[in-house]
XYZ file of C-alpha atoms in Angstrom:
539
model
C 43.204 25.716 -31.956
C 41.071 28.803 -31.928
C 39.565 27.186 -35.212
C 38.659 24.073 -32.917
C 37.529 26.141 -29.931
C 34.907 28.080 -32.171
C 33.774 24.493 -33.529
C 32.850 23.299 -30.185
C 31.226 26.171 -29.416
C 29.164 26.262 -32.329
C 28.637 22.697 -31.382
C 27.430 23.335 -28.208
C 25.150 25.897 -29.338
C 23.677 23.901 -31.956
C 22.818 20.930 -29.346
C 21.308 23.596 -26.697
C 19.111 25.014 -29.792
C 17.882 21.457 -30.542
C 17.411 20.381 -26.780
C 15.577 23.615 -26.373
C 13.167 22.850 -29.860
C 13.063 19.152 -28.520
C 11.638 20.268 -25.117
C 9.593 22.497 -26.553
C 7.930 20.059 -28.770
C 7.693 17.512 -25.855
C 6.102 20.613 -23.713
C 3.462 22.064 -26.129
C 2.495 18.721 -27.967
C 0.386 17.585 -25.399
C -1.884 18.923 -22.302
C -0.163 19.772 -19.399
C -1.985 20.737 -16.056
C -0.350 22.341 -12.647
C -2.297 22.691 -9.482
C 0.073 24.025 -6.558
C -2.049 24.470 -3.225
C -1.264 25.299 0.358
C -2.192 23.974 3.722
C -2.285 24.737 7.324
C -3.664 21.695 9.700
C -4.111 22.581 13.390
C -4.227 18.795 15.469
C -4.637 19.017 19.239
C -3.719 15.454 20.840
C -4.504 14.554 24.596
C -1.916 11.668 24.429
C 0.999 12.791 21.704
C 3.180 10.586 23.227
C 1.004 7.428 23.160
C 1.711 6.286 26.613
C -0.271 4.348 29.371
C 0.454 7.000 32.060
C 1.357 10.633 32.491
C -0.172 11.581 29.452
C 0.987 14.662 27.692
C -1.299 16.941 25.419
C 0.123 18.871 22.249
C -0.884 21.435 19.788
C 0.679 19.931 16.355
C 0.958 22.827 13.681
C 1.604 21.724 10.140
C 2.147 24.052 7.160
C 2.511 22.795 3.637
C 2.796 23.337 0.327
C 1.447 20.582 -2.311
C 2.618 20.578 -6.066
C 0.778 18.222 -8.386
C 1.276 18.353 -12.110
C -0.012 16.290 -15.081
C 1.299 15.986 -18.523
C -0.447 13.904 -21.138
C 0.537 13.446 -25.022
C 0.720 10.538 -27.355
C 4.110 9.500 -26.946
C 4.398 10.413 -23.357
C 2.396 10.522 -19.713
C 3.661 12.131 -16.821
C 2.592 12.822 -12.928
C 3.842 14.463 -10.128
C 2.437 15.225 -6.882
C 4.665 16.108 -4.143
C 3.715 17.631 -0.389
C 6.052 19.213 1.785
C 5.382 19.943 5.231
C 6.823 21.601 8.444
C 5.400 20.473 11.672
C 5.798 22.167 15.007
C 4.884 20.384 18.249
C 3.899 22.665 20.903
C 4.961 20.384 23.954
C 8.387 20.022 22.877
C 9.758 22.062 19.703
C 13.043 19.833 19.471
C 10.697 17.719 17.859
C 10.020 20.184 15.016
C 10.760 18.855 11.653
C 10.089 18.812 7.860
C 8.282 15.803 6.224
C 8.326 14.876 2.569
C 5.913 12.897 0.292
C 6.497 12.376 -3.550
C 4.757 10.290 -6.126
C 6.172 10.946 -9.951
C 6.104 8.464 -12.739
C 7.035 9.163 -16.473
C 6.410 6.778 -19.683
C 7.854 8.115 -22.725
C 7.323 5.842 -26.225
C 10.844 5.588 -27.592
C 9.840 3.593 -30.712
C 6.362 3.366 -32.465
C 6.772 -0.969 -32.252
C 6.663 -1.143 -28.508
C 9.823 0.300 -26.875
C 8.614 2.459 -23.831
C 11.476 4.270 -21.288
C 10.055 4.216 -17.686
C 10.786 6.026 -14.501
C 9.203 6.555 -11.038
C 10.360 8.170 -7.650
C 8.337 7.314 -4.506
C 8.848 9.215 -1.080
C 7.133 8.177 1.747
C 6.832 8.570 5.731
C 6.441 4.816 7.135
C 6.500 3.927 11.069
C 9.651 3.772 12.204
C 8.834 0.504 14.229
C 5.470 -1.057 13.265
C 5.463 -2.942 16.585
C 5.769 0.356 18.791
C 3.205 2.054 16.582
C 1.667 0.766 13.498
C -0.300 3.548 12.983
C 2.390 6.088 13.127
C 2.292 9.745 11.381
C 3.296 13.390 11.672
C 1.406 13.624 14.625
C 2.909 11.101 16.872
C 6.413 11.957 14.984
C 7.787 8.220 14.877
C 8.128 7.891 11.285
C 10.927 7.563 9.216
C 11.441 8.422 5.511
C 11.400 5.530 2.627
C 12.740 6.733 -0.930
C 12.467 4.204 -3.911
C 13.348 5.086 -7.432
C 13.288 3.037 -10.342
C 13.860 3.307 -14.493
C 14.021 0.925 -17.164
C 12.822 0.062 -20.473
C 9.694 -2.065 -21.524
C 9.029 -3.998 -25.127
C 5.584 -4.634 -25.413
C 3.950 -6.297 -28.918
C 0.174 -6.862 -29.158
C -0.939 -8.399 -32.880
C -2.705 -11.752 -33.777
C -0.019 -13.725 -33.996
C 1.652 -13.178 -30.779
C 1.705 -10.855 -27.706
C 4.696 -9.972 -25.987
C 5.177 -7.940 -22.703
C 8.710 -7.456 -21.211
C 10.486 -5.264 -19.346
C 14.354 -4.704 -17.786
C 14.635 -2.237 -15.069
C 16.092 -1.072 -11.699
C 14.974 -0.112 -8.484
C 16.713 1.510 -5.387
C 15.390 1.777 -1.881
C 16.793 3.890 0.850
C 15.441 4.555 4.280
C 16.225 7.203 6.640
C 17.442 4.370 9.260
C 19.065 2.408 6.816
C 16.910 -0.524 7.037
C 15.764 -2.231 4.199
C 18.207 -0.461 1.921
C 18.410 -2.391 -1.351
C 19.712 -1.959 -5.011
C 17.418 -4.136 -7.451
C 17.719 -5.560 -10.951
C 14.316 -6.877 -12.276
C 13.717 -8.485 -15.351
C 9.768 -9.806 -16.679
C 8.677 -11.286 -19.423
C 5.027 -12.519 -20.664
C 4.323 -14.161 -24.221
C 1.116 -15.827 -25.133
C -0.093 -16.572 -28.611
C -2.470 -14.153 -30.669
C -6.005 -14.635 -31.590
C -4.852 -15.729 -35.172
C -3.238 -19.016 -33.789
C -4.672 -21.753 -35.159
C -2.429 -24.949 -34.778
C -0.842 -24.088 -31.080
C -1.122 -22.129 -28.282
C 1.610 -21.199 -25.874
C 1.832 -19.209 -22.352
C 5.446 -18.240 -21.257
C 5.926 -16.434 -17.905
C 9.406 -15.582 -16.600
C 10.649 -13.164 -13.774
C 13.856 -12.433 -12.324
C 15.038 -10.132 -9.301
C 18.611 -9.844 -7.811
C 18.829 -7.501 -4.931
C 22.006 -6.598 -2.659
C 22.240 -4.718 0.522
C 25.343 -4.501 3.106
C 27.354 -6.892 0.800
C 24.131 -9.406 0.738
C 22.513 -10.620 -2.129
C 19.402 -12.234 -3.082
C 18.643 -13.930 -6.552
C 14.793 -15.108 -7.373
C 13.771 -16.462 -10.524
C 10.645 -17.963 -11.598
C 9.617 -19.604 -14.886
C 6.654 -21.211 -16.370
C 6.108 -22.450 -19.812
C 3.122 -24.259 -21.603
C 2.848 -25.294 -25.039
C -0.204 -27.184 -26.671
C -2.065 -28.069 -29.875
C -5.531 -26.586 -30.889
C -7.904 -29.476 -31.928
C -11.423 -29.033 -33.424
C -12.562 -29.922 -30.001
C -12.933 -28.218 -26.807
C -9.926 -30.089 -25.112
C -6.612 -29.311 -25.818
C -3.659 -31.334 -24.947
C -0.281 -29.316 -23.821
C 2.977 -29.493 -22.214
C 4.066 -27.654 -18.841
C 7.515 -26.868 -17.489
C 7.371 -24.888 -14.207
C 11.086 -23.779 -12.538
C 11.490 -21.580 -9.459
C 15.262 -21.141 -7.326
C 15.765 -18.480 -4.615
C 19.351 -18.255 -4.033
C 22.222 -15.970 -2.905
C 24.286 -15.114 0.016
C 21.211 -14.552 2.723
C 20.099 -18.212 1.943
C 22.250 -19.731 5.202
C 20.111 -22.368 5.880
C 20.233 -25.998 4.731
C 16.561 -25.926 3.359
C 15.852 -26.215 -0.290
C 14.343 -23.125 -2.201
C 13.675 -24.605 -5.561
C 11.199 -26.906 -7.489
C 11.719 -27.987 -10.870
C 9.024 -29.993 -12.583
C 7.485 -31.166 -16.199
C 3.830 -32.556 -17.015
C 1.325 -33.367 -19.221
C -2.336 -31.493 -19.090
C -5.353 -30.604 -20.951
C -7.244 -27.262 -21.619
C -10.636 -27.350 -21.602
C -12.469 -24.823 -23.435
C -16.073 -24.746 -21.586
C -17.189 -21.643 -22.989
C -15.531 -18.844 -25.295
C -15.197 -16.967 -21.469
C -14.399 -20.094 -19.516
C -11.778 -22.206 -19.731
C -9.925 -24.919 -17.428
C -6.392 -25.901 -17.556
C -5.121 -29.037 -15.489
C -2.160 -31.096 -15.529
C -0.134 -33.729 -13.963
C 3.467 -32.612 -13.016
C 6.583 -34.844 -12.056
C 9.619 -33.345 -10.037
C 12.949 -33.023 -12.078
C 15.815 -34.854 -10.115
C 16.025 -35.661 -6.152
C 15.352 -32.225 -4.945
C 13.736 -31.943 -1.279
C 11.232 -29.096 -0.468
C 11.478 -26.461 2.500
C 11.438 -29.330 5.119
C 13.561 -31.587 3.624
C 11.032 -33.801 2.400
C 11.179 -35.653 -1.261
C 9.222 -33.482 -3.948
C 6.484 -35.306 -5.167
C 4.195 -35.368 -8.034
C 1.224 -32.920 -8.118
C -1.566 -31.477 -9.875
C -1.652 -28.055 -11.345
C -4.952 -26.487 -11.976
C -6.015 -22.776 -13.283
C -9.667 -21.394 -14.193
C -10.180 -18.257 -16.273
C -13.647 -17.043 -16.574
C -14.569 -13.395 -18.126
C -18.374 -13.569 -18.424
C -18.375 -9.544 -18.913
C -16.018 -6.830 -19.826
C -16.622 -6.066 -16.445
C -16.100 -9.025 -14.383
C -12.846 -11.083 -14.379
C -11.964 -14.306 -12.267
C -8.450 -16.088 -12.380
C -7.690 -18.576 -10.098
C -4.995 -21.390 -9.407
C -3.549 -24.312 -7.679
C -0.085 -25.365 -7.931
C 3.001 -26.685 -5.570
C 5.880 -24.932 -5.030
C 9.281 -25.584 -2.476
C 7.158 -25.031 0.398
C 4.245 -27.053 -0.408
C 0.744 -26.292 -1.758
C 0.281 -22.547 -3.235
C -3.080 -20.674 -4.335
C -3.527 -17.731 -6.132
C -6.896 -15.763 -6.847
C -7.756 -12.498 -8.575
C -11.273 -11.263 -8.669
C -12.750 -7.962 -10.300
C -16.299 -6.942 -10.732
C -18.436 -3.666 -11.247
C -21.689 -2.323 -12.013
C -23.195 0.892 -12.080
C -23.014 1.343 -8.192
C -20.939 -1.768 -6.842
C -17.346 -2.529 -7.096
C -15.455 -5.539 -5.698
C -11.712 -6.463 -5.956
C -10.733 -9.695 -4.281
C -7.118 -10.776 -4.551
C -4.540 -13.501 -2.770
C -0.986 -13.487 -3.577
C 1.911 -15.571 -2.252
C 5.462 -14.427 -2.870
C 8.773 -14.466 -1.149
C 10.583 -11.496 -0.256
C 13.863 -10.281 0.996
C 15.392 -7.221 2.420
C 11.952 -5.583 3.896
C 11.000 -3.393 6.860
C 8.739 -6.605 8.132
C 11.438 -8.413 10.292
C 11.381 -7.559 14.081
C 13.255 -9.062 16.635
C 12.978 -9.357 20.627
C 15.432 -7.222 22.642
C 15.714 -6.232 25.960
C 14.897 -2.146 26.292
C 14.857 -1.238 29.816
C 14.825 -2.599 33.397
C 11.920 -2.074 36.091
C 12.570 -2.097 40.017
C 9.461 -3.506 41.045
C 7.896 -4.791 44.571
C 8.257 -8.628 45.115
C 4.815 -9.245 45.883
C 3.563 -7.960 42.517
C 1.117 -9.961 40.445
C 1.220 -8.235 36.951
C 3.362 -5.332 35.247
C 1.264 -2.707 35.361
C 1.988 -2.411 39.155
C 5.617 -0.973 38.448
C 4.637 1.667 36.554
C 4.242 4.865 38.338
C 3.146 8.398 37.669
C 4.985 11.625 38.032
C 3.434 12.421 41.731
C 4.420 9.008 43.009
C 7.602 8.396 44.986
C 9.763 5.107 45.419
C 11.161 4.513 48.677
C 13.482 1.482 48.966
C 12.304 -0.141 52.622
C 14.444 -1.664 54.997
C 15.912 -5.164 54.058
C 15.711 -5.957 58.004
C 12.022 -5.018 58.195
C 10.118 -8.205 58.089
C 7.086 -6.540 56.872
C 9.100 -5.044 53.564
C 7.915 -6.625 50.486
C 11.632 -6.073 49.071
C 12.116 -5.723 45.115
C 13.564 -7.528 42.344
C 14.813 -6.043 38.929
C 12.043 -7.245 35.916
C 13.923 -7.004 32.424
C 11.324 -5.234 30.206
C 11.289 -6.838 26.550
C 10.149 -5.308 23.506
C 10.508 -5.749 19.471
C 12.862 -3.933 17.507
C 12.942 -3.637 13.649
C 16.178 -5.114 12.225
C 17.697 -5.681 8.677
C 15.618 -8.682 7.091
C 18.456 -10.685 5.689
C 16.646 -14.007 5.264
C 13.932 -15.117 2.872
C 10.285 -14.678 4.068
C 7.067 -16.575 2.804
C 4.290 -13.714 2.601
C 0.579 -14.596 1.775
C -1.648 -11.704 1.275
C -5.305 -11.384 1.128
C -6.999 -7.879 0.318
C -10.976 -7.610 -0.558
C -12.113 -3.956 -1.335
C -15.712 -3.143 -1.914
C -17.456 0.450 -2.915
C -21.043 0.814 -2.866
C -21.599 4.543 -4.704
C -25.547 5.827 -4.275
C -26.729 9.059 -5.368
C -25.587 11.124 -2.236
C -23.744 8.379 -0.260
C -20.709 6.341 -0.693
C -19.969 3.080 1.561
C -16.450 1.305 1.506
C -15.239 -1.786 3.114
C -11.642 -3.072 3.093
C -10.004 -5.850 4.428
C -6.542 -7.332 4.051
C -4.314 -9.805 6.127
C -0.685 -10.758 5.540
C 0.913 -13.375 6.796
C 4.641 -13.907 6.765
C 7.131 -17.002 7.531
C 10.769 -16.665 8.047
C 11.575 -19.471 6.226
C 14.893 -19.695 7.861
C 13.339 -19.930 11.271
C 10.170 -20.778 10.531
C 8.639 -18.068 12.958
C 5.201 -16.282 11.757
C 3.992 -12.846 12.171
C 1.071 -11.665 11.071
C -0.892 -8.292 9.915
C -4.685 -7.977 9.822
C -6.924 -4.788 8.947
C -10.344 -3.717 8.160
C -11.966 -0.450 7.697
C -15.802 0.594 7.055
C -16.282 4.004 5.721
C -19.434 5.953 5.165
C -19.295 9.342 3.188
C -22.661 11.188 2.801
C -23.029 14.242 0.466
C -25.055 16.984 2.795
C -24.868 19.865 0.227
C -23.527 20.819 -3.035
C -20.356 22.022 -1.473
C -20.243 20.076 1.939
C -19.675 16.060 2.802
C -19.583 14.035 6.207
C -17.900 10.859 6.586
C -17.536 8.592 9.433
C -14.859 5.884 9.734
C -14.368 2.556 11.602
C -10.894 1.027 11.472
C -9.408 -2.115 13.042
C -5.349 -3.006 13.042
C -4.074 -6.182 14.359
C -0.382 -7.176 14.246
C 0.635 -10.753 15.889
C 4.406 -11.043 16.273
C 6.203 -14.770 16.788
C 2.838 -16.929 16.696
C 2.759 -19.737 18.842
C 6.050 -18.847 20.384
C 6.612 -18.113 24.344
C 7.356 -14.301 23.266
C 4.108 -14.150 20.890
C 2.435 -10.467 21.355
C -0.757 -9.266 19.774
C -1.566 -5.559 19.371
C -4.824 -4.541 18.427
C -5.781 -0.831 17.453
C -9.450 0.468 17.013
C -9.933 3.925 15.863
C -13.153 6.089 15.305
C -13.182 9.359 13.259
C -15.947 11.790 12.434
C -15.293 14.288 9.821
C -16.471 17.102 7.887
C -15.617 18.682 4.319
C -16.300 21.684 2.956
C -15.463 23.373 -0.119
C -15.893 27.166 0.178
C -15.169 28.113 -3.623
C -13.257 26.224 -6.369
C -9.810 27.009 -4.515
C -10.776 27.022 -0.784
C -11.820 24.120 1.161
C -12.066 23.644 4.965
C -12.068 20.200 6.945
C -12.747 19.169 10.354
C -12.289 15.934 12.200
C -12.580 14.288 15.713
C -11.264 10.816 16.484
C -10.417 8.309 19.246
C -8.003 5.679 18.882
C -7.969 2.660 21.665
C -4.687 0.296 21.709
C -4.917 -2.797 23.580
C -1.631 -4.750 24.094
C -0.352 -8.047 25.410
C 2.292 -5.556 26.674
C 0.551 -3.681 29.242
C 3.159 -0.859 28.838
C 1.502 -0.470 25.081
C -2.073 0.127 26.209
C -3.176 3.688 25.490
C -5.932 6.028 24.370
C -5.830 9.239 22.199
C -7.944 11.619 21.351
C -7.577 14.307 18.511
C -9.114 17.217 16.980
C -8.235 18.874 13.609
C -8.797 21.903 11.376
C -7.537 22.051 8.112
C -7.658 24.705 5.507
C -6.628 24.361 1.957
C -5.907 26.987 -0.774
C -5.169 26.111 -4.478
C -4.053 28.501 -7.001
């Protein structure tokens, strides 16, 4: 027994030494950078509660520690960035709390032939209820912490015969309020022929995702396969197969969420950098679409264009279980201008984008009111219930106050997302324009929500160490569109800021901002002004 124990101890020591040597080789074989810093941010708000009446001012103090590190080697890349902040609210110290954000990713090459291990972690503070405040932050205090973890393996090969990119991984999402929690298994596979192909070309795309949350699950798969013959002409025939299925315990409706088809097509090589694919496809079987109509033959078309390494365009039109679908991806950059435009349609579940209407309170209002604002009183106003026998008494009634609350998203939703980002970089001035719009349709109920936004930023370098910037942003949320409960909220924010780098390790920021919110719900109309001063000290 003593001999065995001694052998185990020697093995343990040997393993520890090997681990140290491996870690030492990993640590010193590449370039490692470490950038810590501390910040102190003082923000004054004249309406920290974001209310229509009885505004309350507050001084919010944020003290934070920032850690950023990067490791780059031939076989590994590691990035880590975190911020821990403690916030103190002068108007109510019961709200004092700590906030954390983190973004980290690791890629480690396990085998020289393309096997890569990856892992990532992300912690963010998101709006607790976007219908109440779409621009929630630490100052307003109505945020919730959301954590996402992922990891897995990739297998990638790129040679003159074929190209393969594949991955298998997991993803776990946990939120502080337990809404949107999910465990996911994700698999992706894509393959195309290499540049050395002479007789046959192909394109394979497959994705699979399984998600689980509170005993419910969703399974989504999407596949497309193209096999064609290479001819001596610019027209190459091919066959196409497409399959999509969305099922699981959350699909409780009678609507069909799958499509399956095959077809014949041709690839037109207009030029070495421009090609057009078009095919005529016929559904397989007697499947119905989302509206319970018979699926019909359709045309699938796509274009790929890359006139230069700095410009790329891909666009497509096809048919899925919900009808005609579109896709767009465009990018262009030159010395000063950068443009990216994208449009994506995808099916999602277990998100934090599902809002339901609930009664959140009751108001005692005069009978003769004409609008809800007349029910809102200030702190120095009192209510006296008049004598019901008095003929001059207006009388009172109780009105329910309804609002949207965030709920579990245990349904499939169709999301159509458009974004356009443009940046013009001049010698001393940078101008940025960003627009986005997301339309979400609940496939079960057919109810639509929409989130839109646009921002305009001008940043001017006024000296070697100073910058001045001006921001305009507009955000609009529309819930339950085209129903009797439809509500639209509009946020307009204006901000002027000044940045000063005192030296290589010390910087200062001063910002002034104004926020104006207009809502169909009068209780949610408010304005807020802020002034903030921030100091950052690096080491």
